[in-house]
Every structure is written in structure tokens, then in C-alpha cells.
Tab-separated table of C-alpha atoms in Angstrom:
chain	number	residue	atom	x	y	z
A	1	UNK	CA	-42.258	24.758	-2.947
A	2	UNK	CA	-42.785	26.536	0.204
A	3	UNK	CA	-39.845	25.969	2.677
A	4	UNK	CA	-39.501	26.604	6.466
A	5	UNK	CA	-36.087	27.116	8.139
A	6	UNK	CA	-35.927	26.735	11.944
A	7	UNK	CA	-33.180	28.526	13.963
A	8	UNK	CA	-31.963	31.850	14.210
A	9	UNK	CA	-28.199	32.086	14.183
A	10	UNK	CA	-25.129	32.448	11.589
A	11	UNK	CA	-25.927	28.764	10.533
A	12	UNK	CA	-29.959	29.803	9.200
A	13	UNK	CA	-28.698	32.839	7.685
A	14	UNK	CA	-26.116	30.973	5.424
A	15	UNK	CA	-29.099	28.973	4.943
A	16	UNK	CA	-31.582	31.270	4.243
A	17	UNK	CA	-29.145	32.955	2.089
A	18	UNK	CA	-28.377	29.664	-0.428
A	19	UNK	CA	-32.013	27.902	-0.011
A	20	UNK	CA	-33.428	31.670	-1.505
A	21	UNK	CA	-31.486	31.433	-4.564
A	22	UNK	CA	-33.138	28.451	-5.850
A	23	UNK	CA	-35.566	28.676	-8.395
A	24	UNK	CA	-37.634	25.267	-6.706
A	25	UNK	CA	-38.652	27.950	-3.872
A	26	UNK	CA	-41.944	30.008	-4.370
A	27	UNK	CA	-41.686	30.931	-0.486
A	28	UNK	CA	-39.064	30.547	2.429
A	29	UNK	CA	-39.657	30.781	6.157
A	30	UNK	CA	-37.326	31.585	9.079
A	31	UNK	CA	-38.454	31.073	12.476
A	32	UNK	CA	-37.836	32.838	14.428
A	33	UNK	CA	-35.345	34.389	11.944
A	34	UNK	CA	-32.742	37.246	12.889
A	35	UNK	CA	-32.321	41.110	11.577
A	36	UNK	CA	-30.289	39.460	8.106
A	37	UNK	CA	-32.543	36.359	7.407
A	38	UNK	CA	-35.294	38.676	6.340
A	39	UNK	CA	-33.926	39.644	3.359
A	40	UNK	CA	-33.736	36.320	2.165
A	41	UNK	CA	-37.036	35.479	3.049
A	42	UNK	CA	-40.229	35.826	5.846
A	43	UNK	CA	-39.168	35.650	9.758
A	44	UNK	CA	-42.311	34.885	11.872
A	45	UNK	CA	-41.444	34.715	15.418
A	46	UNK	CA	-41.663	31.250	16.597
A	47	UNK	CA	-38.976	29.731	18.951
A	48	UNK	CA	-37.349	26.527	17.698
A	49	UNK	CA	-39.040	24.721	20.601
A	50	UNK	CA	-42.247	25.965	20.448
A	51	UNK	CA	-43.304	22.799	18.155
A	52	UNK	CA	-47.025	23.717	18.343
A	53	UNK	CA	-46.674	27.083	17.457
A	54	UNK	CA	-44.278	25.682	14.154
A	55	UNK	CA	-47.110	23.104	13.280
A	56	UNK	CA	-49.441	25.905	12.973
A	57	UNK	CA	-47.012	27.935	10.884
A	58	UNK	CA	-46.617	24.850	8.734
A	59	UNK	CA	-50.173	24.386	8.057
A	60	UNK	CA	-51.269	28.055	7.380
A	61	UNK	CA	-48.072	28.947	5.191
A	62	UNK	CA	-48.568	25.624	3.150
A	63	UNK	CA	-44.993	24.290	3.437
A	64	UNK	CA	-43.866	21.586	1.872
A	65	UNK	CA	-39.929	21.247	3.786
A	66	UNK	CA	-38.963	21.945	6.910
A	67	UNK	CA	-35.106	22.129	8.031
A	68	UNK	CA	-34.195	22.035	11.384
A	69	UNK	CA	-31.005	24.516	11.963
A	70	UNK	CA	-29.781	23.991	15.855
A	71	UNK	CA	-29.582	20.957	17.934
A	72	UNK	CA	-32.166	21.275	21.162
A	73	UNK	CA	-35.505	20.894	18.757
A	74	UNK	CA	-34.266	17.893	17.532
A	75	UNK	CA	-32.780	16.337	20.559
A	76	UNK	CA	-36.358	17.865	21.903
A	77	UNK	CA	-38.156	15.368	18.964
A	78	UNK	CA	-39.267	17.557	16.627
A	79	UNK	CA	-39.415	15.453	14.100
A	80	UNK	CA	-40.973	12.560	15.612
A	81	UNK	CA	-43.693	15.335	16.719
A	82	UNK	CA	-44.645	16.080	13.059
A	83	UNK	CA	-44.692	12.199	12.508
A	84	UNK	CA	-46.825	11.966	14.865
A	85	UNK	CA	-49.417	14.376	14.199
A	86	UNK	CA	-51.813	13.378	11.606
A	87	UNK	CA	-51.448	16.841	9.320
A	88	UNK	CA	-47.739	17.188	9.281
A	89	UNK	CA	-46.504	13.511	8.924
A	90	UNK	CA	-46.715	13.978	5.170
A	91	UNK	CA	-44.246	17.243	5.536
A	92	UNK	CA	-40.290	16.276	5.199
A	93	UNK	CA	-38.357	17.395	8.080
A	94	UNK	CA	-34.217	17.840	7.334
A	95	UNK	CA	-33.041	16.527	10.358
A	96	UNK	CA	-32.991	13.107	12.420
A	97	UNK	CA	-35.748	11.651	14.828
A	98	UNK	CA	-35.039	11.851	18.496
A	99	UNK	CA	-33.634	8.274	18.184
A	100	UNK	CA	-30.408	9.312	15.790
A	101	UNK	CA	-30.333	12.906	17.854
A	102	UNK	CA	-28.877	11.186	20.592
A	103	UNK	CA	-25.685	11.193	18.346
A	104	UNK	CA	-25.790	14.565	20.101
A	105	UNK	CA	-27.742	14.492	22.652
A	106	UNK	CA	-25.870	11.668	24.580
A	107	UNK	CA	-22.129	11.719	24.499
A	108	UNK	CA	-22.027	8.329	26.318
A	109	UNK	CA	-24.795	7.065	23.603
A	110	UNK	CA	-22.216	8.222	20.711
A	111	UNK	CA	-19.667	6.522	22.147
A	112	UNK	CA	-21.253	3.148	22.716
A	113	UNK	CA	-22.493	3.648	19.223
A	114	UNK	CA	-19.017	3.627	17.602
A	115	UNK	CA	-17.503	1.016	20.049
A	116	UNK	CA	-20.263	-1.213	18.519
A	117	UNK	CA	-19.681	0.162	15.199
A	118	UNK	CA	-15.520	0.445	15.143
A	119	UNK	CA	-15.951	4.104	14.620
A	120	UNK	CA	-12.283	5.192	15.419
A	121	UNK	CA	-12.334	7.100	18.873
A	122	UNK	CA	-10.340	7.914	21.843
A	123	UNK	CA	-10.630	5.363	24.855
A	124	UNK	CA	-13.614	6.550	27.247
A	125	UNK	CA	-15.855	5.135	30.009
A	126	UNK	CA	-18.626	7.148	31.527
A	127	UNK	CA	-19.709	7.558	35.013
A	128	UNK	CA	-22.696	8.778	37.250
A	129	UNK	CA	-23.480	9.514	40.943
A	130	UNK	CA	-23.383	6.395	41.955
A	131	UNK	CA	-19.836	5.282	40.339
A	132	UNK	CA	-18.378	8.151	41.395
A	133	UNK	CA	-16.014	6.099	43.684
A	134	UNK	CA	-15.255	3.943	40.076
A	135	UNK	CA	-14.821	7.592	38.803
A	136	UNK	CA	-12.209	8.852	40.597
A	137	UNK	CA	-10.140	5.399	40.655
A	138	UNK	CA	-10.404	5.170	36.709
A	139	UNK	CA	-8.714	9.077	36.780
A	140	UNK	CA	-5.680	7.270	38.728
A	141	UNK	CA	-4.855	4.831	35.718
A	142	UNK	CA	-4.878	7.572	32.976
A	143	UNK	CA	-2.681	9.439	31.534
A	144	UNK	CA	-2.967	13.800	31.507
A	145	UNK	CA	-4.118	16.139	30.295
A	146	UNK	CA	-7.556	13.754	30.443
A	147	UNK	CA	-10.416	14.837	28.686
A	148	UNK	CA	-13.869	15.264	31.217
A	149	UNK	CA	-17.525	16.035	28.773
A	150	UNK	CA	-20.399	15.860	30.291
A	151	UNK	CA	-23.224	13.831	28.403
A	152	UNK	CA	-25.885	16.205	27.070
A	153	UNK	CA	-26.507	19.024	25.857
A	154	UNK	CA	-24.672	22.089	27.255
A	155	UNK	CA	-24.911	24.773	25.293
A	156	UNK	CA	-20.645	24.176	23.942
A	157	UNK	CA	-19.522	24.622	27.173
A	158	UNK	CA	-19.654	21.117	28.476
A	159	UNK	CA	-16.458	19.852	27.747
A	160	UNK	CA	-13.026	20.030	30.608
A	161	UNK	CA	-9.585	19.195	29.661
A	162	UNK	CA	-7.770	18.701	32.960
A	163	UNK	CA	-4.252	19.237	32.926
A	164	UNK	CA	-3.525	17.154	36.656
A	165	UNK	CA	-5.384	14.362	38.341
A	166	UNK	CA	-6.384	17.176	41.399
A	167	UNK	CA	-8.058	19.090	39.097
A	168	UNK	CA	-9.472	16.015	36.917
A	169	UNK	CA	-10.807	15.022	39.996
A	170	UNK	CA	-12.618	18.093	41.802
A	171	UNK	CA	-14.297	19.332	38.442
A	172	UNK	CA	-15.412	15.186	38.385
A	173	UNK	CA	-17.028	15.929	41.979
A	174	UNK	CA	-18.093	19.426	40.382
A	175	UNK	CA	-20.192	17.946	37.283
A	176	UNK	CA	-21.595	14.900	39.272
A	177	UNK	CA	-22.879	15.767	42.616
A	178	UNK	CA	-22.744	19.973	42.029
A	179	UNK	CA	-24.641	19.707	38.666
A	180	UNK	CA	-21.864	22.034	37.066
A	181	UNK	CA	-23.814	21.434	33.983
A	182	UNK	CA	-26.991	20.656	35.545
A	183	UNK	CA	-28.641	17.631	33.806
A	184	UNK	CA	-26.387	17.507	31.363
A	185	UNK	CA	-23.466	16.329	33.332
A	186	UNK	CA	-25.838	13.900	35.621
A	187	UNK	CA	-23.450	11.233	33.593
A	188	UNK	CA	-19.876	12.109	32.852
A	189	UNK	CA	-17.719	10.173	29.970
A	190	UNK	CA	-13.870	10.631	30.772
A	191	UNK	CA	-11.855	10.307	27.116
A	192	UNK	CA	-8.411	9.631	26.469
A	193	UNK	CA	-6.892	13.236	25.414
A	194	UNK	CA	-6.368	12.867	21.636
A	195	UNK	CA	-3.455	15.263	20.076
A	196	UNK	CA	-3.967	16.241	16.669
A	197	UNK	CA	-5.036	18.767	14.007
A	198	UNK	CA	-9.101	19.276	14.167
A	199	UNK	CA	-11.310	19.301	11.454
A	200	UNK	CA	-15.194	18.761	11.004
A	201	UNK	CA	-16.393	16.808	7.894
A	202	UNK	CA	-20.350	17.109	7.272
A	203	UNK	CA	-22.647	14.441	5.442
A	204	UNK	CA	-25.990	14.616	4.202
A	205	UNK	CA	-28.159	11.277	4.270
A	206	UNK	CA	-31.861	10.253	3.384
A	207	UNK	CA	-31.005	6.994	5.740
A	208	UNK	CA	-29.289	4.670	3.022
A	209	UNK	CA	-27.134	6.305	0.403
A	210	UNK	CA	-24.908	10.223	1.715
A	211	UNK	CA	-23.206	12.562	-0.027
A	212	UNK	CA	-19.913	13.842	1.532
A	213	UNK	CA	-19.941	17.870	2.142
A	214	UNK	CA	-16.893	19.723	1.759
A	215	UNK	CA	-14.475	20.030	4.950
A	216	UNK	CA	-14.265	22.510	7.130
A	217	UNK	CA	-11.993	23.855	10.067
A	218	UNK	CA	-13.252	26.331	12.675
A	219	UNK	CA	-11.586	27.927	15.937
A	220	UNK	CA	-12.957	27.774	19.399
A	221	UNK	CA	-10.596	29.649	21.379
A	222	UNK	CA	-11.046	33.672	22.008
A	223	UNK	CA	-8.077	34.720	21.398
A	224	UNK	CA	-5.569	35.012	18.558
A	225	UNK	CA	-2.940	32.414	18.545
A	226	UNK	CA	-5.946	29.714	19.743
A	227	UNK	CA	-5.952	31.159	23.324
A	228	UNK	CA	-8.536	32.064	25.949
A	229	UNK	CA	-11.939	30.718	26.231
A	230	UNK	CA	-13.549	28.231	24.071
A	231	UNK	CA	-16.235	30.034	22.392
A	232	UNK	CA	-19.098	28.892	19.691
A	233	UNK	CA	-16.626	29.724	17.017
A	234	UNK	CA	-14.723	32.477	15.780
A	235	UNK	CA	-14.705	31.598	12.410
A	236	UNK	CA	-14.015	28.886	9.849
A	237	UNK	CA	-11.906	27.835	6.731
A	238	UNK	CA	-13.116	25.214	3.875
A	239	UNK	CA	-11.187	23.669	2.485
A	240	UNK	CA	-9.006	21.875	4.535
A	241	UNK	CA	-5.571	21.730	2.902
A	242	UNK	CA	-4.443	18.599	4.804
A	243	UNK	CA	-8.155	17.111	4.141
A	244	UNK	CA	-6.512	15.832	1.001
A	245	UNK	CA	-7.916	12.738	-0.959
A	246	UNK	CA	-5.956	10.138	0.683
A	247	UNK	CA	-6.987	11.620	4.328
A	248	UNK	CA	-10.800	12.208	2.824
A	249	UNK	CA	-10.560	8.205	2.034
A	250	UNK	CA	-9.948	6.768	5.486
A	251	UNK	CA	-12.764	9.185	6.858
A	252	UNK	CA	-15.475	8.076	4.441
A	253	UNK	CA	-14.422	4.009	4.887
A	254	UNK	CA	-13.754	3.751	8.405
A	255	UNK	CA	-16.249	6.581	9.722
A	256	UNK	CA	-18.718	7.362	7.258
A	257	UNK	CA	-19.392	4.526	5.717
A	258	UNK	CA	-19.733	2.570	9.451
A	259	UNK	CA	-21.993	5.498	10.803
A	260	UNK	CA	-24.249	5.290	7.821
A	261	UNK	CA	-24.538	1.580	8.304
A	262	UNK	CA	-24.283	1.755	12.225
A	263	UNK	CA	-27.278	3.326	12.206
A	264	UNK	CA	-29.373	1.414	9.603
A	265	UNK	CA	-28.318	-1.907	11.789
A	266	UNK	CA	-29.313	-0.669	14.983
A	267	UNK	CA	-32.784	0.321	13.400
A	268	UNK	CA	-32.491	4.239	13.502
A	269	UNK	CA	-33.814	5.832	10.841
A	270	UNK	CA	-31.531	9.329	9.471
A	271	UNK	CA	-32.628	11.881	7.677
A	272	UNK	CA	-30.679	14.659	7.917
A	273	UNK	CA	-27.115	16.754	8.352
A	274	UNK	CA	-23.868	14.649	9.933
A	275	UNK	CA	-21.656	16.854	11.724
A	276	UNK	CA	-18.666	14.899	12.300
A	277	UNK	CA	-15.660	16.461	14.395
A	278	UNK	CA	-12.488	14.703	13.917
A	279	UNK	CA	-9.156	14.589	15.049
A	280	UNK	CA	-6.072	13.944	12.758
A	281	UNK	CA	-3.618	12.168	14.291
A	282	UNK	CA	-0.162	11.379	12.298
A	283	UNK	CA	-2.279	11.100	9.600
A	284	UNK	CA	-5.343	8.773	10.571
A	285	UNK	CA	-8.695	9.934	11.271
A	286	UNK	CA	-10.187	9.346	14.864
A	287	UNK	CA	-14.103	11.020	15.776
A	288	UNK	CA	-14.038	13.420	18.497
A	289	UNK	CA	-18.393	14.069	18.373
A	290	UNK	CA	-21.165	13.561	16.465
A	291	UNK	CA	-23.277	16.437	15.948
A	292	UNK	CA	-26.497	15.928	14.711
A	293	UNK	CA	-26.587	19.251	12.267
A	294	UNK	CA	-24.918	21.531	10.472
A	295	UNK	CA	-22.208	23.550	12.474
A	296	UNK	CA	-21.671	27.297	12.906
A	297	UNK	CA	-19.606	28.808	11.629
A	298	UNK	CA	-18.924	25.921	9.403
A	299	UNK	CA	-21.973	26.501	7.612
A	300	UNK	CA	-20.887	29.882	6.521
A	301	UNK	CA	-17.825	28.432	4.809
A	302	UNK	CA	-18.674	25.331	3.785
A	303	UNK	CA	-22.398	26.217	1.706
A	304	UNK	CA	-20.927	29.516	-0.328
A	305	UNK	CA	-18.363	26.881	-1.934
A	306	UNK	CA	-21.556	24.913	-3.249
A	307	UNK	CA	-22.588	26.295	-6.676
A	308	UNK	CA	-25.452	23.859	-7.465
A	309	UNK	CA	-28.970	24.057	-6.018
A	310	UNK	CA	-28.995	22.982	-2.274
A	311	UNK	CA	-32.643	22.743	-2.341
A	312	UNK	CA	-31.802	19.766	-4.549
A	313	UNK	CA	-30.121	17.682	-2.290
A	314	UNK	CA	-32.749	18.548	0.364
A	315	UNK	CA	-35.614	17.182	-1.854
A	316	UNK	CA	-33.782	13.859	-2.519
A	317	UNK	CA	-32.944	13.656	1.366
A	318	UNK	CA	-37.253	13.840	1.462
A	319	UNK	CA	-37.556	11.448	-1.499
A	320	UNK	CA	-35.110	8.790	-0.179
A	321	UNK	CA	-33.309	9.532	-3.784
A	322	UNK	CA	-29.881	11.136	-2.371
A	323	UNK	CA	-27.324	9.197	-4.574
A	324	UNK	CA	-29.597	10.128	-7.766
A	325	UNK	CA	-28.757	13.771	-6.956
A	326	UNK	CA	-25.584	15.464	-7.802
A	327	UNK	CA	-23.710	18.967	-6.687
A	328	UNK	CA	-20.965	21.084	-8.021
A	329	UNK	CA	-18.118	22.547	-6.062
A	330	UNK	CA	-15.930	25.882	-6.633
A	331	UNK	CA	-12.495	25.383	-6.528
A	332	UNK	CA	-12.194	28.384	-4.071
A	333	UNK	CA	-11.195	28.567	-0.553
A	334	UNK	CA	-13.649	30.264	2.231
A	335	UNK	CA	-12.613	32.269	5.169
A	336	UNK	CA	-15.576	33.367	7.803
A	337	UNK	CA	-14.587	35.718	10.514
A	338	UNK	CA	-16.917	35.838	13.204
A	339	UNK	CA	-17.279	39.269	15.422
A	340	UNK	CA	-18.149	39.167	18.483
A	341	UNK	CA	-19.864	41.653	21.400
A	342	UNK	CA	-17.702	42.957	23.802
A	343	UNK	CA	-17.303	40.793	27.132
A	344	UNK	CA	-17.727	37.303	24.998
A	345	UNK	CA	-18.360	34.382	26.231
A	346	UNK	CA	-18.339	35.371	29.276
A	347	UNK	CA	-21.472	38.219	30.005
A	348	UNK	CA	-21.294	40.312	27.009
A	349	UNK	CA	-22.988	43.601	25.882
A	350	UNK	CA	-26.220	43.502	24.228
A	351	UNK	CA	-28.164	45.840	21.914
A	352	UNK	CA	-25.377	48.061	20.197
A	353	UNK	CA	-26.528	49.572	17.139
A	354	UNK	CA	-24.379	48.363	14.117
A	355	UNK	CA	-23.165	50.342	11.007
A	356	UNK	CA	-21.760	49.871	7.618
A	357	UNK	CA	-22.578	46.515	7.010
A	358	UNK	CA	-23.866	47.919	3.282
A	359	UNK	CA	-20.450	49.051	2.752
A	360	UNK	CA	-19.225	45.261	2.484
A	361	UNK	CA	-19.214	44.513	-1.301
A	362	UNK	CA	-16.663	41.788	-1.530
A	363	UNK	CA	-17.931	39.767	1.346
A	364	UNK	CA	-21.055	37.490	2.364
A	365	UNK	CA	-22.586	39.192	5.949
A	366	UNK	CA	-24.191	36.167	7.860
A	367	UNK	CA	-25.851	37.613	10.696
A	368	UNK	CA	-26.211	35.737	13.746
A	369	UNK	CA	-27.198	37.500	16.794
A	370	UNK	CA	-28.901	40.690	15.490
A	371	UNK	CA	-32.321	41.625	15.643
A	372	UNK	CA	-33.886	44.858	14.229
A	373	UNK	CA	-35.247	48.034	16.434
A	374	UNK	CA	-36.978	50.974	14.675
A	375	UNK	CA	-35.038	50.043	11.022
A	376	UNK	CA	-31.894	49.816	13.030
A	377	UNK	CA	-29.868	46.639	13.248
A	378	UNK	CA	-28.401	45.689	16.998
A	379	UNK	CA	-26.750	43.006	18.380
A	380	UNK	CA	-28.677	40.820	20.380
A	381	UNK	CA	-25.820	37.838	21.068
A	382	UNK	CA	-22.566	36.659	21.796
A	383	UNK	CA	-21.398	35.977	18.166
A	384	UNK	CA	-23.091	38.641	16.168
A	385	UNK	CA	-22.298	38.571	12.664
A	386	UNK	CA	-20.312	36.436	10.530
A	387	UNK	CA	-18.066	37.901	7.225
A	388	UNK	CA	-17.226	35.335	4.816
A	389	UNK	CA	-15.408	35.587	1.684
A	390	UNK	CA	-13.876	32.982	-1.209
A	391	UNK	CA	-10.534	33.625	-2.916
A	392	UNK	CA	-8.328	31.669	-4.709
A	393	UNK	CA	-5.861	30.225	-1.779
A	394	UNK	CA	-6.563	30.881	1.929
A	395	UNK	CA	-4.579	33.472	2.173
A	396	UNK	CA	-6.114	35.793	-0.232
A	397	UNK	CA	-10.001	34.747	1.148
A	398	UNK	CA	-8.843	34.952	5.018
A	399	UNK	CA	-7.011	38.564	3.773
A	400	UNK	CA	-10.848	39.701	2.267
A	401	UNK	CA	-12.900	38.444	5.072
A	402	UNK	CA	-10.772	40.496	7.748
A	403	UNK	CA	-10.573	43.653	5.771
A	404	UNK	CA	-14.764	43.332	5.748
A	405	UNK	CA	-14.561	42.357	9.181
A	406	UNK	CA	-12.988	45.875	9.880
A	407	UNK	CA	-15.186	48.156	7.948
A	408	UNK	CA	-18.268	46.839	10.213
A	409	UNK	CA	-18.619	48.958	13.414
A	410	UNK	CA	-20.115	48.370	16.477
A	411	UNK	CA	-19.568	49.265	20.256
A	412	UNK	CA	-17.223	46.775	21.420
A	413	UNK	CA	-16.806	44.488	18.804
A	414	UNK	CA	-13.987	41.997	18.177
A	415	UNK	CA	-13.069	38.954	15.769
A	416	UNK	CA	-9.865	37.210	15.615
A	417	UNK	CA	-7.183	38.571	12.400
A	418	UNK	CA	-5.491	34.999	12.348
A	419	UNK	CA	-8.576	32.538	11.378
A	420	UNK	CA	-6.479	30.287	9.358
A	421	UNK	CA	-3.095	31.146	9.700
A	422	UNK	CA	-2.127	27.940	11.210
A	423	UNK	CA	-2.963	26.262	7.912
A	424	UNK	CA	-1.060	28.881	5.771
């Protein structure tokens, strides 16, 4: 089968990289693709958004799948725009309707989804413009740090934790009536702070039956030691160690299980990736967001510990057959390290030419924001390339990834040497 990946980040490549190996593809798509995802396939530059432009892409190229990488097309409805269009509503799309997006799309819509559901969640209540007054007097009951997100999409940065109630309350003032966020903080849901080891565990569902990814942990923060700036993620780790089968039990019966069945009861059809970011606390799971997709880096970690054919899962996702379908796992642990351009996330350097990627032999190169000038490969992002290795314990895969890390050159680059560490 023809099949047509949409996106162009770390996430598509690690994509692009497992979809190509299967022997169910005659021809794979990237759109718009990146300087790495063309050597697992064809980039054609399309944006994700531009749905006409995809529809057309889909109908000359004869493909038979389409999976959605990043979150704004399907927030955006692209799959309810191939539905609707009387070529393409025959063509599978990976990746929920506009309806189930709003997992993502709407933090105040996720959380009145698992109130309704008894999802396990930190207290919350969500505010506007004109409860601002309600706002500011619900800040006075709670206890700090408090936790401020605003309630669509803004690009990872749209989450505050507030250390006092001054602060808690200016940036309130900020995101409401300043439009910090712009639209996306027009509504504002303040969350209990939740204390805890993070982790992100990702399902797959065709809308009844799911299979359970592996685990994952990434790391926001810039600096080593989890400090500085959240960023998009510096890199990732799967397994989890403390994601042990115990733990893994309580997440699928209290949040998977309810999510999958949340959903089917309130009428929204899934079809599609489960990103769900949790917090363990003492031991018991409690859901921190939905995200409607695979995540990045995640991805890069969590599909190189598949062995089986992923295209095989997608195809039962399309068929409705998911829980006929089986996968195989490698006992190995993954370390990604993500390097980034100089000046990330705050205004970073653009268009450096990189070198010695070919010299990486014991390492996976997911590129992310590259694009290719002339035969040369330059960064064209904030997070440019991702290095991932397996090895038997986390130590020995985290120990590979950074050594490949290091033999890459670039003008400016950096990546975190203590992805992991806190798990060793």
C-alpha cells in the first residue's frame, strides 16, 4: 500500500523510519517531510494544514493510509475534511476527528471529560473574561505553587506554575484580558499542583478495542539537572523502570480503560494515537493531559523498541480489527538525546550547516528541524536532530546516545548529558 505521513519533525522521522521497513509498503509519503525523512521515503512539500493541497496529493499518489504526525491538523479537522469529501472518505486517516481532538485542543474539555469519566486528575476549575473576579477569589482558597494552563493550543508553552498568589494572580490578568497566549488562553483552567514522578503512556485505538504502547519518560527543562526553560523535549527514555506491572495495571483500569469507554459513551468516535501524560504520585497514577498523538521525543524511544510491523497495527486501527493484531517488544532500553540550536527556546540560530551525522554507526539520527540546501543539511529549528540508541540497561543506551550526540557538529549546538540519570 501507498502510505502518506503528515508532519515534519523528530516524531515523522521515527515514523518514516519504522513505517519504511515494512514489507506492506510499495510507497511512503512525507509532507512536508524534513532533510532525514527523505531517505526513508518521498517529501513533497505540503504544510500539515494545507488540507486541500494533501487531498490532491492523496488522490494523484494513490494512497491508501494517511497518518497524521502533529496536533494543529487534527485539532484543525483534518480528518473530518477527508470524511467529508466524497474521494477521500474511503482513505483511513490515523488520527481522531475534530470531536476526540479536543482531548487536546481544549484543556477545560479534557478535564470535564474525565470528571464525567473518573479519570484520576488534579482538582481544576476554569475561568474566562468574564469570571475573572471568580478567578482571582478561587486563587485565594488554594494552595501554592498552583498550576495556571491556558485552554488551547499553544505551541508547549501554555502552561504557568506560580510559585505565590501575586504572581498566580497577575499572569491570571496576563492570559485573560492581555491574550498572553492569544486565543488560546481566552479560557484559563487553574489545577491543583500535583507532585510526582512524570511519565507519558501512549495507546493506539480503532474506537473499541487498544493496544497499550510501551512507556516513555521525556525532559522538558533546558538545562541539566531539569533546570531552565521548558522546552519541546530534550530527549526521552523507554522503558520506564518504575512503570512496572503493578503501576502499568492501575493506568490501564482506572485511565485507559475509562478513556476508551469515555469516549465511546459520549458518542466520539477514535481512531488514532493516545498520548497520555501522567503523574505518579506515591505510587498511584493521576492524568496530567491528553494529547491527541504521538509525542516527540517519545516517539523516537518508544517505536525503535517495537520489532514487529507497525504498519500492522495501523491497518487494523483502519479495519476496526485492533485486538486481532499483535506486536513484539525488545527487551532493550532507549535513550534519545535531542540537540538543540544555539539560543533555544528562546530565539535561536537558524541555518547552520551540520556535519558528521554519517559517522554515527551505533545510533538512530531522527532529524527534526533540518532541511537540505545545495546537498547540504542545515538546521532549520529549535530541536534539530534527535540521537537515539537501545542497550541493555539505561545506563549503557543513555552512555551510546550521548557519545553520538557528540560526534555530530554544528554551530552552536547543545543537548543535555544527563537524559535519564534521575532514573539510574
Amino acid at each position: 500500500m501507498n502510505i502518506l505521513i503528515i508532519g515534519s519533525g523528530g516524531r515523522e522521522s521515527a515514523f518514516a523510519w519504522k513505517i519504511a521497513q515494512s514489507k506492506q509498503v510499495s510507497e511512503l509519503y512525507i509532507a512536508p517531510g524534513n532533510a532525514g525523512t527523505g531517505q526513508y521515503g518521498h517529501n513533497v512539500p505540503i504544510k500539515a494544514t494545507d488540507f486541500d493541497g494533501l487531498a490532491n496529493l492523496v488522490l494523484t499518489k494513490d494512497i491508501q493510509l494517511v497518518l497524521v504526525g502533529p496536533e494543529e491538523p487534527l485539532v484543525n479537522g483534518i480528518h473530518d475534511f477527508f470524511l467529508n469529501h466524497p474521494e477521500l472518505k474511503r482513505i483511513p486517516v490515523i488520527g481522531p476527528q475534530k470531536a476526540g481532538a479536543q482531548l487536546e485542543g481544549s484543556k477545560d474539555f479534557a478535564k470535564q471529560f474525565m470528571q464525567r469519566h473518573g479519570v484520576p486528575t488534579a482538582n481544576s476549575r476554569s475561568f474566562d473574561k468574564d469570571t475573572l473576579a471568580e478567578g482571582l477569589a478561587y486563587l485565594e482558597t488554594q494552595k501554592l505553587p498552583i498550576v495556571l494552563k491556558a485552554d488551547g493550543l499553544a505551541a508547549g508553552k501554555g502552561v504557568l506554575i506560580c510559585t505565590t498568589l501575586d504572581e498566580a494572580k497577575a499572569e491570571l490578568q496576563a492570559m485573560l484580558l492581555d491574550a498572553k497566549f492569544g486565543k488560546a488562553s481566552s479560557t484559563v483552567v487553574i489545577e491543583e499542583f500535583l507532585t510526582g514522578i512524570e511519565l507519558s503512556v501512549f495507546v493506539l485505538t480503532d474506537g473499541e478495542g487498544y493496544k497499550l504502547l510501551p512507556s516513555a519518560k521525556d525532559y522538558k527543562r533546558i538545562g541539566e539537572g531539569d533546570t531552565g526553560l521548558n522546552t519541546g523535549g530534550m530527549g526521552s527514555v523507554s522503558p520506564v523502570p518504575f512503570a512496572d506491572e503493578a503501576f502499568m495495571d492501575k493506568v490501564e483500569t482506572r485511565i485507559v480503560i475509562p478513556t476508551i469507554e469515555g469516549l465511546k459513551k459520549d458518542g466520539i468516535p477514535y481512531k488514532g494515537f493516545i498520548f497520555i501524560g501522567l503523574m505518579n504520585r506515591g505510587g498511584e497514577p493521576y492524568v496530567i493531559e491528553y494529547n491527541v498523538r504521538m509525542g516527540d521525543p517519545e516517539t523516537q524511544s518508544v517505536l525503535p523498541r517495537i520489532e514487529s510491523d507497525l504498519v500492522d497495527l495501523l491497518r487494523g486501527v483502519a479495519e476496526g480489527n485492533l485486538t486481532e493484531r499483535s506486536f513484539t517488544l525488545s527487551p532493550k532500553t532507549a535513550a534519545s538525546v535531542v540537540l538543540v540550536s544555539g539560543g533555544y527556546p528562546g530565539d535561536y540560530e537558524s541555518g547552520k550547516a551540520i556535519s558528521n551525522i554519517e559517522n554515527v554507526k551505533e545510533s538512530i539520527v531522527f532529524h527534526a528541524g533540518t532541511q537540505e540546501e545545495n546537498g547540504v543539511v542545515k538546521s532549520a529549528g529549535g530541536r534539530v536532530l534527535a540521537v537515539t540508541a537501545l542497550g541493555d540497561s539505561i545506563f549503557d543506551a543513555l552512555q551510546q546516545s550521548t557519545a553520538d550526540a557528540g560526534r555530530i557538529y554544528f554551530e552552536g549546538k547543545y543537548f543535555r548529558r544527563d537524559i535519564g540519570f534521575d532514573l539510574l
